[in-house]
């Protein structure tokens, strides 16, 4: 019954596990959810008030497919304010989440068989989206410190490669590109004139070590073949509103808009007003979340590294602890399955991101949940360690 294309893709593990854990919670089980990257904070008050007013003012019609002009202008201001980048409204479009933006970009850029370079470990949806666009993922492993392996990248770029998909800060490793790395990436991109770059920057505000820099900030000459993808989901704790956006060359944005015309039309009108309030409004909510995530990161990393059998490097950005479980002698699915069954803690198996000897813990969850989760993880690891020693 199903098409060959759909048979080739797998469901999203991050979403699947979160759905199972939420269902267990609904059934009354005391599950600790450290699975999906979902900040526990409510969306900011000024965002909610803006959306309520939009409903009361009957702003419930279709909007322009690529987003209302005010929001696109607000996004241009954001790029100048936060990234020092100059964009015009016609180079911006608003989507139903950044996932949607990446999907449209890949569909518009790839012809069957075109290769897309991805550095593993990487977010699970990239690979499936490349396959949906009939492209071929070309996977290169990161260096041991989770930085991009520049030599491998250099060797991998051939004429068959159409897109380099970058993600900094990285989900799941938290790696943040250094200026030196960006310079090396930029040099490679400059010598391969047909290479297009998709840069996923959704975790840009959550950097604990180093600084977030956009590739096009260092190499303005790459702006005409780079699309930056971002969203309000993580930055302003608004994942359910489903608003992402893309900034890129006018021609590509027009094609992505034409595709969006036929798939979803405009993203929710109410959510667009909410996103506008978030992006141009008071930014103290972002600082507050950053401060909290920073404390949670220190707490989790400290507790994890006191345990036998596992180790975890402090992530430089985003809000995930990517934990090395090699010494437990379990693969990542077995580890997460047992942890959920025996201790009711939901984590994501690293195999979802291409690394089977790791698991991912989201510390975007509330501090109390993290505390409870860490106590249970400790009990679980000590149990495994004791069984091994017996
Ligand atoms: N991006 C988040 C994560 O990696 C949300 C779930 C998803 O869309 O994959 O957990």
XYZ file of C-alpha atoms and ligand atoms in Angstrom:
400
model
C 0.000 0.000 0.000
C 2.726 2.451 0.957
C 5.089 4.247 -1.411
C 8.711 3.248 -1.680
C 9.680 6.685 -0.387
C 7.642 6.405 2.780
C 8.899 2.879 3.396
C 12.431 4.250 3.446
C 11.846 6.688 6.302
C 11.550 5.967 10.022
C 9.315 7.717 12.554
C 10.922 10.427 14.718
C 12.437 8.732 17.784
C 12.476 12.004 19.752
C 8.738 12.387 19.226
C 7.921 8.678 19.576
C 9.547 8.326 23.001
C 8.091 11.583 24.247
C 4.613 10.441 23.173
C 5.009 7.071 24.944
C 6.258 8.768 28.123
C 3.453 11.361 28.077
C 0.905 8.558 27.640
C 2.362 6.694 30.650
C 2.086 9.947 32.620
C -1.562 10.300 31.563
C -2.151 6.783 32.884
C -0.942 8.000 36.268
C 2.652 6.698 36.172
C 5.209 8.993 37.757
C 7.374 9.298 34.630
C 10.243 11.796 34.561
C 10.402 13.264 31.074
C 13.909 14.223 30.031
C 13.329 13.233 26.431
C 12.226 15.936 23.954
C 13.950 19.290 24.018
C 11.024 21.187 25.441
C 11.612 24.090 27.845
C 9.380 23.803 30.925
C 8.735 27.568 31.110
C 5.344 28.950 30.125
C 5.420 31.171 27.028
C 6.072 34.798 28.123
C 3.054 36.833 29.317
C 3.400 39.529 26.645
C 3.327 36.779 24.005
C 0.157 35.262 25.444
C -1.542 38.675 25.784
C -0.683 39.515 22.169
C -2.205 36.258 20.962
C -5.376 36.714 23.048
C -5.816 40.228 21.598
C -5.305 38.831 18.098
C -8.179 36.387 18.688
C -10.387 39.108 20.173
C -9.642 41.334 17.167
C -10.683 38.469 14.895
C -7.265 38.114 13.347
C -8.358 34.687 12.193
C -8.185 35.003 8.418
C -5.582 33.531 6.081
C -2.416 35.599 5.970
C 0.283 35.902 3.313
C 1.776 32.397 2.909
C 5.291 33.596 3.793
C 4.041 35.410 6.897
C 2.604 38.804 7.794
C 4.815 41.762 6.759
C 5.166 42.985 10.387
C 6.608 39.634 11.479
C 8.985 39.437 8.519
C 10.194 42.972 9.318
C 10.565 41.975 12.978
C 12.693 38.983 11.916
C 14.901 41.304 9.777
C 15.390 43.486 12.879
C 16.268 40.418 14.936
C 18.963 39.364 12.447
C 20.511 42.820 12.624
C 20.176 43.048 16.431
C 21.472 39.577 17.304
C 23.597 38.465 14.356
C 24.696 41.689 12.662
C 23.130 40.411 9.426
C 21.192 42.520 6.937
C 18.137 40.872 5.444
C 15.235 42.344 3.482
C 11.652 41.166 3.965
C 11.622 39.347 0.630
C 14.512 37.203 1.904
C 12.471 35.980 4.879
C 9.642 33.482 5.248
C 7.704 32.183 8.231
C 6.967 28.466 8.551
C 5.183 25.989 10.820
C 8.331 25.387 12.906
C 11.970 25.244 11.806
C 11.493 21.584 10.858
C 9.082 22.771 8.172
C 11.597 25.402 7.001
C 14.351 22.771 6.579
C 11.951 20.431 4.782
C 10.968 23.115 2.268
C 14.588 24.176 1.709
C 15.656 20.577 1.009
C 12.694 19.984 -1.305
C 13.556 23.128 -3.262
C 17.301 22.468 -3.458
C 17.669 18.732 -4.086
C 17.252 16.722 -7.272
C 17.171 12.911 -6.979
C 20.577 11.557 -5.937
C 22.029 14.881 -4.763
C 24.093 14.426 -1.636
C 23.754 16.321 1.631
C 26.659 16.353 4.077
C 25.703 15.877 7.700
C 28.096 15.630 10.620
C 27.143 12.820 13.011
C 25.808 12.800 15.639
C 22.996 14.951 14.287
C 19.320 15.581 14.908
C 17.223 12.624 13.720
C 14.891 14.528 11.389
C 17.651 15.790 9.057
C 18.402 12.363 7.615
C 14.745 11.465 7.065
C 14.023 14.837 5.462
C 16.948 14.414 3.042
C 15.551 11.006 2.076
C 12.065 12.487 1.610
C 13.554 15.022 -0.793
C 15.121 12.070 -2.675
C 18.604 13.194 -1.691
C 21.335 11.027 -0.201
C 22.698 11.743 3.258
C 26.508 11.727 3.272
C 27.386 11.143 6.887
C 30.741 12.079 8.376
C 31.646 11.436 11.992
C 32.595 14.288 14.296
C 35.986 14.364 15.964
C 36.142 12.857 19.439
C 35.483 16.262 21.031
C 32.348 16.471 18.832
C 33.762 19.243 16.669
C 33.338 19.090 12.891
C 36.042 16.991 11.242
C 37.302 19.540 8.743
C 39.588 17.075 6.914
C 36.729 14.642 6.387
C 34.493 17.514 5.274
C 37.110 18.678 2.801
C 37.430 15.205 1.306
C 33.668 14.663 1.157
C 32.723 17.705 -0.902
C 32.468 16.525 -4.517
C 30.266 17.687 -7.413
C 27.544 15.293 -6.234
C 27.243 17.235 -2.973
C 24.586 19.916 -3.178
C 24.050 20.896 0.447
C 26.043 21.137 3.649
C 23.648 21.071 6.598
C 25.120 22.752 9.681
C 23.733 22.937 13.199
C 25.387 25.066 15.849
C 24.773 24.929 18.787
C 24.293 21.269 18.003
C 21.457 18.965 18.975
C 22.433 16.491 20.523
C 26.101 17.248 21.351
C 25.889 20.930 22.314
C 28.953 21.655 20.180
C 29.268 25.343 19.236
C 31.369 26.247 16.185
C 34.475 28.239 17.008
C 35.595 31.074 14.764
C 38.428 28.847 13.554
C 36.004 26.081 12.567
C 33.756 28.588 10.803
C 36.744 29.951 8.901
C 37.671 26.439 7.743
C 34.062 25.655 6.738
C 33.798 28.995 4.927
C 37.035 28.398 2.995
C 35.738 25.010 1.830
C 32.387 26.509 0.824
C 34.113 29.313 -1.098
C 36.118 26.868 -3.204
C 33.024 24.794 -4.047
C 30.874 27.364 -5.795
C 27.800 25.115 -6.197
C 27.615 24.088 -2.562
C 24.583 25.404 -0.701
C 24.466 25.739 3.083
C 21.528 25.212 5.416
C 22.384 26.544 8.854
C 20.079 25.494 11.688
C 20.560 28.014 14.496
C 17.564 27.300 16.750
C 19.678 27.047 19.923
C 21.584 30.289 19.301
C 20.631 31.938 22.620
C 21.799 28.994 24.724
C 25.589 29.107 24.623
C 27.502 28.459 27.867
C 31.038 28.389 26.453
C 32.089 30.407 23.418
C 29.806 32.555 21.331
C 27.190 31.938 18.649
C 28.386 33.220 15.271
C 26.573 32.779 11.960
C 28.726 31.545 9.093
C 27.478 34.424 6.927
C 28.624 36.862 9.620
C 32.195 35.696 8.964
C 31.711 35.152 5.193
C 29.167 37.669 3.856
C 29.977 36.423 0.335
C 28.216 33.133 1.237
C 24.910 34.864 1.991
C 23.573 34.233 -1.530
C 23.927 30.462 -1.027
C 23.030 30.070 2.631
C 19.654 29.657 4.245
C 19.514 30.270 7.993
C 16.762 28.463 9.830
C 15.529 29.500 13.248
C 12.368 29.441 15.379
C 10.677 30.786 18.485
C 10.117 27.296 19.937
C 13.255 26.986 22.069
C 14.249 30.680 22.304
C 10.969 31.841 23.875
C 9.578 28.538 25.111
C 6.893 28.411 22.431
C 7.190 24.918 20.884
C 3.440 24.347 20.612
C 2.815 27.581 18.678
C 4.684 26.084 15.687
C 6.523 29.091 14.309
C 9.885 28.831 12.585
C 11.460 30.973 9.915
C 14.025 30.947 7.132
C 16.308 33.663 5.762
C 17.960 33.136 2.408
C 18.314 34.272 -1.183
C 15.096 35.797 -2.572
C 14.798 33.214 -5.348
C 14.957 30.271 -2.947
C 12.546 31.913 -0.504
C 10.080 32.447 -3.399
C 10.285 28.754 -4.326
C 9.867 27.685 -0.706
C 6.839 30.000 -0.480
C 5.300 28.451 -3.602
C 5.737 25.017 -2.051
C 4.282 26.195 1.255
C 1.288 27.647 -0.713
C 0.361 24.100 -1.681
C 1.144 22.332 1.565
C 0.086 24.325 4.619
C -0.615 27.890 3.352
C 0.281 30.375 6.080
C 1.361 29.344 9.570
C -1.347 30.072 12.183
C -2.280 33.791 12.144
C -2.530 33.876 15.960
C 0.851 32.225 16.376
C 2.408 34.753 14.016
C 1.274 37.604 16.274
C 2.626 35.708 19.282
C 5.982 35.237 17.496
C 6.093 38.930 16.585
C 5.626 39.878 20.260
C 8.371 37.446 21.234
C 10.911 38.565 18.639
C 10.499 42.347 18.942
C 9.370 42.469 22.598
C 11.214 42.425 25.911
C 14.089 39.922 25.682
C 14.557 39.418 29.428
C 12.671 36.077 29.235
C 15.513 34.709 27.097
C 18.121 35.807 29.633
C 16.095 34.258 32.423
C 15.851 30.895 30.638
C 19.544 30.969 29.753
C 20.428 31.566 33.395
C 18.217 28.664 34.521
C 19.509 26.261 31.833
C 23.033 27.158 32.808
C 22.358 26.134 36.436
C 20.588 22.948 35.343
C 23.501 22.067 33.054
C 26.020 22.372 35.889
C 23.794 20.339 38.191
C 23.241 17.496 35.708
C 26.840 17.284 34.460
C 28.219 17.252 37.981
C 25.864 14.462 39.096
C 26.414 12.379 35.942
C 30.187 12.541 36.175
C 30.158 11.308 39.763
C 28.743 7.992 38.539
C 30.658 4.901 37.434
C 30.320 3.508 33.871
C 29.138 6.740 32.229
C 30.732 10.048 31.320
C 29.498 13.294 29.896
C 31.390 16.317 28.575
C 29.728 19.619 29.507
C 27.833 20.805 26.427
C 28.950 24.219 25.137
C 25.443 25.069 23.988
C 21.797 23.929 23.531
C 20.201 22.042 26.453
C 21.192 18.419 26.123
C 23.621 16.188 27.990
C 24.981 13.643 25.528
C 26.078 10.787 27.762
C 28.658 8.148 26.841
C 27.280 4.771 27.982
C 29.893 2.518 26.292
C 31.018 1.015 29.580
C 27.520 -0.140 30.533
C 27.767 -2.763 27.745
C 24.253 -1.888 26.595
C 23.264 -0.338 23.300
C 21.357 2.936 23.523
C 17.892 1.439 22.882
C 18.359 -1.220 25.544
C 19.624 1.407 28.006
C 16.693 3.797 27.468
C 14.134 0.958 27.431
C 15.382 -0.439 30.720
C 15.633 3.022 32.304
C 12.030 3.757 31.352
C 10.723 0.373 32.501
C 12.729 0.079 35.714
C 12.975 3.707 36.846
C 10.344 5.588 34.798
C 12.836 8.039 33.310
C 12.558 8.882 29.597
C 15.761 9.692 27.674
C 16.468 9.465 23.925
C 18.724 6.648 22.615
C 21.797 8.006 20.855
C 21.170 5.719 17.866
C 18.490 8.225 16.843
C 21.369 10.660 16.217
C 23.720 8.022 14.762
C 25.700 7.171 17.948
C 24.596 3.955 19.617
C 26.954 4.247 22.599
C 25.343 7.485 23.811
C 22.006 8.578 25.248
C 20.585 12.114 25.280
C 19.130 13.813 28.358
C 17.277 17.115 27.983
C 17.914 19.517 30.855
C 15.261 21.913 29.564
C 12.899 20.135 31.977
C 12.014 21.665 35.369
C 14.658 21.553 38.093
C 12.492 19.342 40.357
C 12.072 16.826 37.527
C 15.813 16.870 36.877
C 16.508 16.227 40.548
C 14.088 13.308 40.632
C 15.420 12.031 37.313
C 19.035 12.182 38.472
C 18.228 10.230 41.657
C 16.654 7.488 39.556
C 19.482 7.464 36.985
C 21.967 7.145 39.850
C 20.055 4.178 41.267
C 19.903 2.574 37.816
C 23.625 2.975 37.077
C 24.667 1.756 40.539
C 22.434 -1.293 40.087
C 24.124 -2.111 36.756
C 27.552 -1.517 38.258
C 26.831 -3.758 41.250
C 25.508 -6.540 39.008
C 28.742 -6.366 36.993
C 30.883 -6.572 40.068
C 29.076 -9.572 41.537
N 13.815 19.208 18.508
C 13.390 18.634 19.729
C 14.254 17.440 20.117
O 15.225 17.124 19.486
C 11.895 18.340 19.698
C 11.474 17.013 19.132
C 11.698 16.896 17.651
O 11.079 17.626 16.882
O 12.559 16.119 17.283
O 13.960 16.842 21.121
